[in-house]
Amino acid sequence: MKALVISDIHGIKTNLEKIKNRYIELNCQKLIVLGDLYFGNDYPNYDPKYVQNFLKSFSKDLICIKGNCDFKVNSKEEPFPIEKDNIVNIAGNIYITHGDIYNETNWLVKNSILIFGHYHIPFIKKIDNNIYINPGSISIPKSKNLPSYLFINDNEYIIYDVNDSTIAELKNS
């Protein structure tokens, strides 16, 4: 599976065109969004309608989950699919979630990969027999990081910043 993973958009449109272009360029099959879709407070380029239309344009290739800031999002009213569960198995031993509940400090599935957002800080960590991947935030990065995203190419995981510089990489066999 080839997929791009983004998290924590918070209604900001700034880097979504970049994501669309990379999705096409990398010949991806899925766009995975790890929640916190719209909520924002006076951020520059805050445009929740643009974000909604962006996500709608990926409807057939989209896996989207709610984040902790998506409490007002009604899955049934959105023009794109949103998973009903806060933890989703996307393939074999690979799971996605927002990260506010399940993360590297609260996870019980052994020998798995957990991909989550919420913290706005990109990383790949191996703890015991599990791998934890956070793509960071595509809109509001923390800890002096640039906005970032994750590219999955079968068993390869690469976190890029918006300048396409590699932040972290893992080849999992």
PDB file of N, CA and C in Angstrom, residues 66-135:
ATOM      1  N   LYS A  66     -11.742  10.812  13.517  1.00  0.00           N
ATOM      2  CA  LYS A  66     -11.942  12.031  14.287  1.00  0.00           C
ATOM      3  C   LYS A  66     -10.821  12.194  15.313  1.00  0.00           C
ATOM      4  N   GLY A  67     -10.516  13.451  15.599  1.00  0.00           N
ATOM      5  CA  GLY A  67      -9.584  13.774  16.664  1.00  0.00           C
ATOM      6  C   GLY A  67     -10.323  14.350  17.853  1.00  0.00           C
ATOM      7  N   ASN A  68      -9.587  14.672  18.895  1.00  0.00           N
ATOM      8  CA  ASN A  68     -10.213  15.217  20.099  1.00  0.00           C
ATOM      9  C   ASN A  68     -10.855  16.588  19.867  1.00  0.00           C
ATOM     10  N   CYS A  69     -10.435  17.322  18.849  1.00  0.00           N
ATOM     11  CA  CYS A  69     -11.037  18.625  18.542  1.00  0.00           C
ATOM     12  C   CYS A  69     -12.188  18.512  17.551  1.00  0.00           C
ATOM     13  N   ASP A  70     -12.560  17.310  17.172  1.00  0.00           N
ATOM     14  CA  ASP A  70     -13.620  17.102  16.186  1.00  0.00           C
ATOM     15  C   ASP A  70     -14.956  16.749  16.832  1.00  0.00           C
ATOM     16  N   PHE A  71     -15.164  17.188  18.069  1.00  0.00           N
ATOM     17  CA  PHE A  71     -16.386  16.832  18.786  1.00  0.00           C
ATOM     18  C   PHE A  71     -17.636  17.399  18.118  1.00  0.00           C
ATOM     19  N   LYS A  72     -17.503  18.474  17.344  1.00  0.00           N
ATOM     20  CA  LYS A  72     -18.658  19.050  16.644  1.00  0.00           C
ATOM     21  C   LYS A  72     -18.866  18.449  15.256  1.00  0.00           C
ATOM     22  N   VAL A  73     -17.933  17.624  14.796  1.00  0.00           N
ATOM     23  CA  VAL A  73     -18.038  17.030  13.461  1.00  0.00           C
ATOM     24  C   VAL A  73     -19.036  15.875  13.509  1.00  0.00           C
ATOM     25  N   ASN A  74     -20.064  15.966  12.677  1.00  0.00           N
ATOM     26  CA  ASN A  74     -21.061  14.912  12.581  1.00  0.00           C
ATOM     27  C   ASN A  74     -20.711  14.056  11.365  1.00  0.00           C
ATOM     28  N   SER A  75     -20.243  12.849  11.608  1.00  0.00           N
ATOM     29  CA  SER A  75     -19.799  11.958  10.539  1.00  0.00           C
ATOM     30  C   SER A  75     -20.842  11.775   9.446  1.00  0.00           C
ATOM     31  N   LYS A  76     -22.097  11.750   9.833  1.00  0.00           N
ATOM     32  CA  LYS A  76     -23.174  11.506   8.870  1.00  0.00           C
ATOM     33  C   LYS A  76     -23.434  12.708   7.968  1.00  0.00           C
ATOM     34  N   GLU A  77     -23.008  13.887   8.379  1.00  0.00           N
ATOM     35  CA  GLU A  77     -23.266  15.089   7.595  1.00  0.00           C
ATOM     36  C   GLU A  77     -22.085  15.504   6.715  1.00  0.00           C
ATOM     37  N   GLU A  78     -20.936  14.893   6.916  1.00  0.00           N
ATOM     38  CA  GLU A  78     -19.763  15.251   6.122  1.00  0.00           C
ATOM     39  C   GLU A  78     -19.867  14.651   4.717  1.00  0.00           C
ATOM     40  N   PRO A  79     -19.322  15.331   3.708  1.00  0.00           N
ATOM     41  CA  PRO A  79     -19.395  14.822   2.334  1.00  0.00           C
ATOM     42  C   PRO A  79     -18.284  13.823   1.997  1.00  0.00           C
ATOM     43  N   PHE A  80     -17.672  13.248   3.017  1.00  0.00           N
ATOM     44  CA  PHE A  80     -16.629  12.239   2.852  1.00  0.00           C
ATOM     45  C   PHE A  80     -16.735  11.278   4.025  1.00  0.00           C
ATOM     46  N   PRO A  81     -16.220  10.078   3.887  1.00  0.00           N
ATOM     47  CA  PRO A  81     -16.363   9.086   4.967  1.00  0.00           C
ATOM     48  C   PRO A  81     -15.440   9.375   6.151  1.00  0.00           C
ATOM     49  N   ILE A  82     -15.995   9.193   7.352  1.00  0.00           N
ATOM     50  CA  ILE A  82     -15.217   9.277   8.590  1.00  0.00           C
ATOM     51  C   ILE A  82     -15.460   7.984   9.354  1.00  0.00           C
ATOM     52  N   GLU A  83     -14.385   7.339   9.759  1.00  0.00           N
ATOM     53  CA  GLU A  83     -14.491   6.088  10.504  1.00  0.00           C
ATOM     54  C   GLU A  83     -15.242   6.317  11.817  1.00  0.00           C
ATOM     55  N   LYS A  84     -16.054   5.354  12.218  1.00  0.00           N
ATOM     56  CA  LYS A  84     -16.821   5.500  13.448  1.00  0.00           C
ATOM     57  C   LYS A  84     -16.001   5.162  14.687  1.00  0.00           C
ATOM     58  N   ASP A  85     -14.944   4.402  14.528  1.00  0.00           N
ATOM     59  CA  ASP A  85     -14.118   4.017  15.671  1.00  0.00           C
ATOM     60  C   ASP A  85     -12.910   4.943  15.802  1.00  0.00           C
ATOM     61  N   ASN A  86     -12.400   5.054  17.028  1.00  0.00           N
ATOM     62  CA  ASN A  86     -11.226   5.899  17.221  1.00  0.00           C
ATOM     63  C   ASN A  86      -9.909   5.134  17.068  1.00  0.00           C
ATOM     64  N   ILE A  87     -10.004   3.851  16.778  1.00  0.00           N
ATOM     65  CA  ILE A  87      -8.826   3.040  16.441  1.00  0.00           C
ATOM     66  C   ILE A  87      -9.219   2.162  15.261  1.00  0.00           C
ATOM     67  N   VAL A  88      -8.406   2.195  14.201  1.00  0.00           N
ATOM     68  CA  VAL A  88      -8.755   1.465  12.981  1.00  0.00           C
ATOM     69  C   VAL A  88      -7.556   0.643  12.530  1.00  0.00           C
ATOM     70  N   ASN A  89      -7.814  -0.622  12.227  1.00  0.00           N
ATOM     71  CA  ASN A  89      -6.784  -1.483  11.659  1.00  0.00           C
ATOM     72  C   ASN A  89      -6.800  -1.269  10.157  1.00  0.00           C
ATOM     73  N   ILE A  90      -5.688  -0.769   9.606  1.00  0.00           N
ATOM     74  CA  ILE A  90      -5.668  -0.474   8.165  1.00  0.00           C
ATOM     75  C   ILE A  90      -5.028  -1.574   7.338  1.00  0.00           C
ATOM     76  N   ALA A  91      -4.229  -2.435   7.978  1.00  0.00           N
ATOM     77  CA  ALA A  91      -3.604  -3.553   7.260  1.00  0.00           C
ATOM     78  C   ALA A  91      -2.827  -4.393   8.258  1.00  0.00           C
ATOM     79  N   GLY A  92      -3.072  -5.687   8.255  1.00  0.00           N
ATOM     80  CA  GLY A  92      -2.294  -6.591   9.113  1.00  0.00           C
ATOM     81  C   GLY A  92      -2.155  -6.079  10.535  1.00  0.00           C
ATOM     82  N   ASN A  93      -0.933  -5.737  10.916  1.00  0.00           N
ATOM     83  CA  ASN A  93      -0.656  -5.287  12.278  1.00  0.00           C
ATOM     84  C   ASN A  93      -0.493  -3.762  12.364  1.00  0.00           C
ATOM     85  N   ILE A  94      -1.063  -3.029  11.416  1.00  0.00           N
ATOM     86  CA  ILE A  94      -0.919  -1.575  11.362  1.00  0.00           C
ATOM     87  C   ILE A  94      -2.241  -0.922  11.771  1.00  0.00           C
ATOM     88  N   TYR A  95      -2.160  -0.052  12.760  1.00  0.00           N
ATOM     89  CA  TYR A  95      -3.331   0.616  13.304  1.00  0.00           C
ATOM     90  C   TYR A  95      -3.157   2.133  13.221  1.00  0.00           C
ATOM     91  N   ILE A  96      -4.285   2.832  13.090  1.00  0.00           N
ATOM     92  CA  ILE A  96      -4.265   4.291  13.135  1.00  0.00           C
ATOM     93  C   ILE A  96      -5.231   4.776  14.213  1.00  0.00           C
ATOM     94  N   THR A  97      -4.907   5.912  14.792  1.00  0.00           N
ATOM     95  CA  THR A  97      -5.762   6.559  15.784  1.00  0.00           C
ATOM     96  C   THR A  97      -5.353   8.023  15.846  1.00  0.00           C
ATOM     97  N   HIS A  98      -6.092   8.812  16.601  1.00  0.00           N
ATOM     98  CA  HIS A  98      -5.705  10.223  16.704  1.00  0.00           C
ATOM     99  C   HIS A  98      -4.497  10.413  17.617  1.00  0.00           C
ATOM    100  N   GLY A  99      -4.473   9.721  18.738  1.00  0.00           N
ATOM    101  CA  GLY A  99      -3.325   9.822  19.637  1.00  0.00           C
ATOM    102  C   GLY A  99      -3.642  10.381  21.002  1.00  0.00           C
ATOM    103  N   ASP A 100      -4.827  10.907  21.193  1.00  0.00           N
ATOM    104  CA  ASP A 100      -5.182  11.443  22.504  1.00  0.00           C
ATOM    105  C   ASP A 100      -5.501  10.335  23.504  1.00  0.00           C
ATOM    106  N   ILE A 101      -5.911   9.175  23.024  1.00  0.00           N
ATOM    107  CA  ILE A 101      -6.192   8.035  23.914  1.00  0.00           C
ATOM    108  C   ILE A 101      -5.103   6.975  23.760  1.00  0.00           C
ATOM    109  N   TYR A 102      -4.923   6.474  22.556  1.00  0.00           N
ATOM    110  CA  TYR A 102      -3.913   5.440  22.296  1.00  0.00           C
ATOM    111  C   TYR A 102      -2.669   6.088  21.696  1.00  0.00           C
ATOM    112  N   ASN A 103      -1.528   5.741  22.258  1.00  0.00           N
ATOM    113  CA  ASN A 103      -0.241   6.297  21.823  1.00  0.00           C
ATOM    114  C   ASN A 103       0.873   5.423  22.389  1.00  0.00           C
ATOM    115  N   GLU A 104       2.096   5.889  22.351  1.00  0.00           N
ATOM    116  CA  GLU A 104       3.208   5.050  22.796  1.00  0.00           C
ATOM    117  C   GLU A 104       3.193   4.761  24.295  1.00  0.00           C
ATOM    118  N   THR A 105       2.407   5.506  25.072  1.00  0.00           N
ATOM    119  CA  THR A 105       2.309   5.237  26.506  1.00  0.00           C
ATOM    120  C   THR A 105       1.061   4.446  26.863  1.00  0.00           C
ATOM    121  N   ASN A 106       0.163   4.228  25.913  1.00  0.00           N
ATOM    122  CA  ASN A 106      -1.073   3.495  26.172  1.00  0.00           C
ATOM    123  C   ASN A 106      -1.428   2.656  24.944  1.00  0.00           C
ATOM    124  N   TRP A 107      -0.808   1.483  24.842  1.00  0.00           N
ATOM    125  CA  TRP A 107      -1.051   0.600  23.702  1.00  0.00           C
ATOM    126  C   TRP A 107      -0.746  -0.820  24.106  1.00  0.00           C
ATOM    127  N   LEU A 108      -1.655  -1.745  23.827  1.00  0.00           N
ATOM    128  CA  LEU A 108      -1.504  -3.123  24.290  1.00  0.00           C
ATOM    129  C   LEU A 108      -1.329  -4.154  23.187  1.00  0.00           C
ATOM    130  N   VAL A 109      -1.415  -3.777  21.929  1.00  0.00           N
ATOM    131  CA  VAL A 109      -1.305  -4.747  20.846  1.00  0.00           C
ATOM    132  C   VAL A 109       0.176  -4.994  20.563  1.00  0.00           C
ATOM    133  N   LYS A 110       0.639  -6.180  20.867  1.00  0.00           N
ATOM    134  CA  LYS A 110       2.062  -6.507  20.709  1.00  0.00           C
ATOM    135  C   LYS A 110       2.423  -6.716  19.235  1.00  0.00           C
ATOM    136  N   ASN A 111       3.687  -6.447  18.926  1.00  0.00           N
ATOM    137  CA  ASN A 111       4.208  -6.627  17.562  1.00  0.00           C
ATOM    138  C   ASN A 111       3.393  -5.865  16.522  1.00  0.00           C
ATOM    139  N   SER A 112       3.100  -4.616  16.812  1.00  0.00           N
ATOM    140  CA  SER A 112       2.265  -3.830  15.903  1.00  0.00           C
ATOM    141  C   SER A 112       2.900  -2.474  15.607  1.00  0.00           C
ATOM    142  N   ILE A 113       2.287  -1.812  14.658  1.00  0.00           N
ATOM    143  CA  ILE A 113       2.657  -0.444  14.300  1.00  0.00           C
ATOM    144  C   ILE A 113       1.452   0.426  14.604  1.00  0.00           C
ATOM    145  N   LEU A 114       1.659   1.453  15.413  1.00  0.00           N
ATOM    146  CA  LEU A 114       0.595   2.398  15.734  1.00  0.00           C
ATOM    147  C   LEU A 114       0.983   3.752  15.151  1.00  0.00           C
ATOM    148  N   ILE A 115       0.122   4.274  14.285  1.00  0.00           N
ATOM    149  CA  ILE A 115       0.338   5.570  13.657  1.00  0.00           C
ATOM    150  C   ILE A 115      -0.691   6.528  14.236  1.00  0.00           C
ATOM    151  N   PHE A 116      -0.216   7.626  14.801  1.00  0.00           N
ATOM    152  CA  PHE A 116      -1.111   8.567  15.465  1.00  0.00           C
ATOM    153  C   PHE A 116      -0.573   9.986  15.383  1.00  0.00           C
ATOM    154  N   GLY A 117      -1.472  10.943  15.550  1.00  0.00           N
ATOM    155  CA  GLY A 117      -1.117  12.356  15.525  1.00  0.00           C
ATOM    156  C   GLY A 117      -1.209  12.954  16.913  1.00  0.00           C
ATOM    157  N   HIS A 118      -1.968  14.031  17.040  1.00  0.00           N
ATOM    158  CA  HIS A 118      -2.312  14.707  18.283  1.00  0.00           C
ATOM    159  C   HIS A 118      -1.190  15.558  18.879  1.00  0.00           C
ATOM    160  N   TYR A 119       0.041  15.109  18.831  1.00  0.00           N
ATOM    161  CA  TYR A 119       1.128  15.819  19.515  1.00  0.00           C
ATOM    162  C   TYR A 119       1.797  16.883  18.658  1.00  0.00           C
ATOM    163  N   HIS A 120       1.558  16.858  17.361  1.00  0.00           N
ATOM    164  CA  HIS A 120       2.120  17.855  16.433  1.00  0.00           C
ATOM    165  C   HIS A 120       3.648  17.783  16.360  1.00  0.00           C
ATOM    166  N   ILE A 121       4.204  16.652  16.747  1.00  0.00           N
ATOM    167  CA  ILE A 121       5.662  16.454  16.717  1.00  0.00           C
ATOM    168  C   ILE A 121       5.951  15.151  15.970  1.00  0.00           C
ATOM    169  N   PRO A 122       6.700  15.220  14.870  1.00  0.00           N
ATOM    170  CA  PRO A 122       6.966  14.002  14.084  1.00  0.00           C
ATOM    171  C   PRO A 122       8.039  13.117  14.732  1.00  0.00           C
ATOM    172  N   PHE A 123       7.788  11.797  14.713  1.00  0.00           N
ATOM    173  CA  PHE A 123       8.801  10.861  15.202  1.00  0.00           C
ATOM    174  C   PHE A 123       8.468   9.440  14.775  1.00  0.00           C
ATOM    175  N   ILE A 124       9.492   8.602  14.803  1.00  0.00           N
ATOM    176  CA  ILE A 124       9.350   7.156  14.673  1.00  0.00           C
ATOM    177  C   ILE A 124      10.117   6.561  15.846  1.00  0.00           C
ATOM    178  N   LYS A 125       9.436   5.756  16.656  1.00  0.00           N
ATOM    179  CA  LYS A 125      10.053   5.147  17.832  1.00  0.00           C
ATOM    180  C   LYS A 125       9.794   3.649  17.820  1.00  0.00           C
ATOM    181  N   LYS A 126      10.793   2.904  18.230  1.00  0.00           N
ATOM    182  CA  LYS A 126      10.595   1.475  18.455  1.00  0.00           C
ATOM    183  C   LYS A 126      10.712   1.251  19.955  1.00  0.00           C
ATOM    184  N   ILE A 127       9.648   0.707  20.539  1.00  0.00           N
ATOM    185  CA  ILE A 127       9.621   0.418  21.967  1.00  0.00           C
ATOM    186  C   ILE A 127       9.203  -1.040  22.105  1.00  0.00           C
ATOM    187  N   ASP A 128      10.078  -1.820  22.712  1.00  0.00           N
ATOM    188  CA  ASP A 128       9.874  -3.265  22.786  1.00  0.00           C
ATOM    189  C   ASP A 128       9.681  -3.790  21.360  1.00  0.00           C
ATOM    190  N   ASN A 129       8.594  -4.483  21.089  1.00  0.00           N
ATOM    191  CA  ASN A 129       8.368  -5.007  19.740  1.00  0.00           C
ATOM    192  C   ASN A 129       7.366  -4.184  18.945  1.00  0.00           C
ATOM    193  N   ASN A 130       7.066  -2.992  19.411  1.00  0.00           N
ATOM    194  CA  ASN A 130       6.112  -2.127  18.717  1.00  0.00           C
ATOM    195  C   ASN A 130       6.818  -0.935  18.082  1.00  0.00           C
ATOM    196  N   ILE A 131       6.191  -0.421  17.039  1.00  0.00           N
ATOM    197  CA  ILE A 131       6.683   0.780  16.373  1.00  0.00           C
ATOM    198  C   ILE A 131       5.591   1.833  16.477  1.00  0.00           C
ATOM    199  N   TYR A 132       6.001   3.027  16.870  1.00  0.00           N
ATOM    200  CA  TYR A 132       5.083   4.149  17.024  1.00  0.00           C
ATOM    201  C   TYR A 132       5.513   5.253  16.066  1.00  0.00           C
ATOM    202  N   ILE A 133       4.562   5.713  15.256  1.00  0.00           N
ATOM    203  CA  ILE A 133       4.875   6.718  14.246  1.00  0.00           C
ATOM    204  C   ILE A 133       3.904   7.881  14.384  1.00  0.00           C
ATOM    205  N   ASN A 134       4.460   9.074  14.459  1.00  0.00           N
ATOM    206  CA  ASN A 134       3.656  10.285  14.480  1.00  0.00           C
ATOM    207  C   ASN A 134       4.113  11.157  13.318  1.00  0.00           C
ATOM    208  N   PRO A 135       3.223  11.477  12.370  1.00  0.00           N
ATOM    209  CA  PRO A 135       3.624  12.291  11.223  1.00  0.00           C
ATOM    210  C   PRO A 135       3.808  13.763  11.551  1.00  0.00           C
TER     211      PRO A 135
END
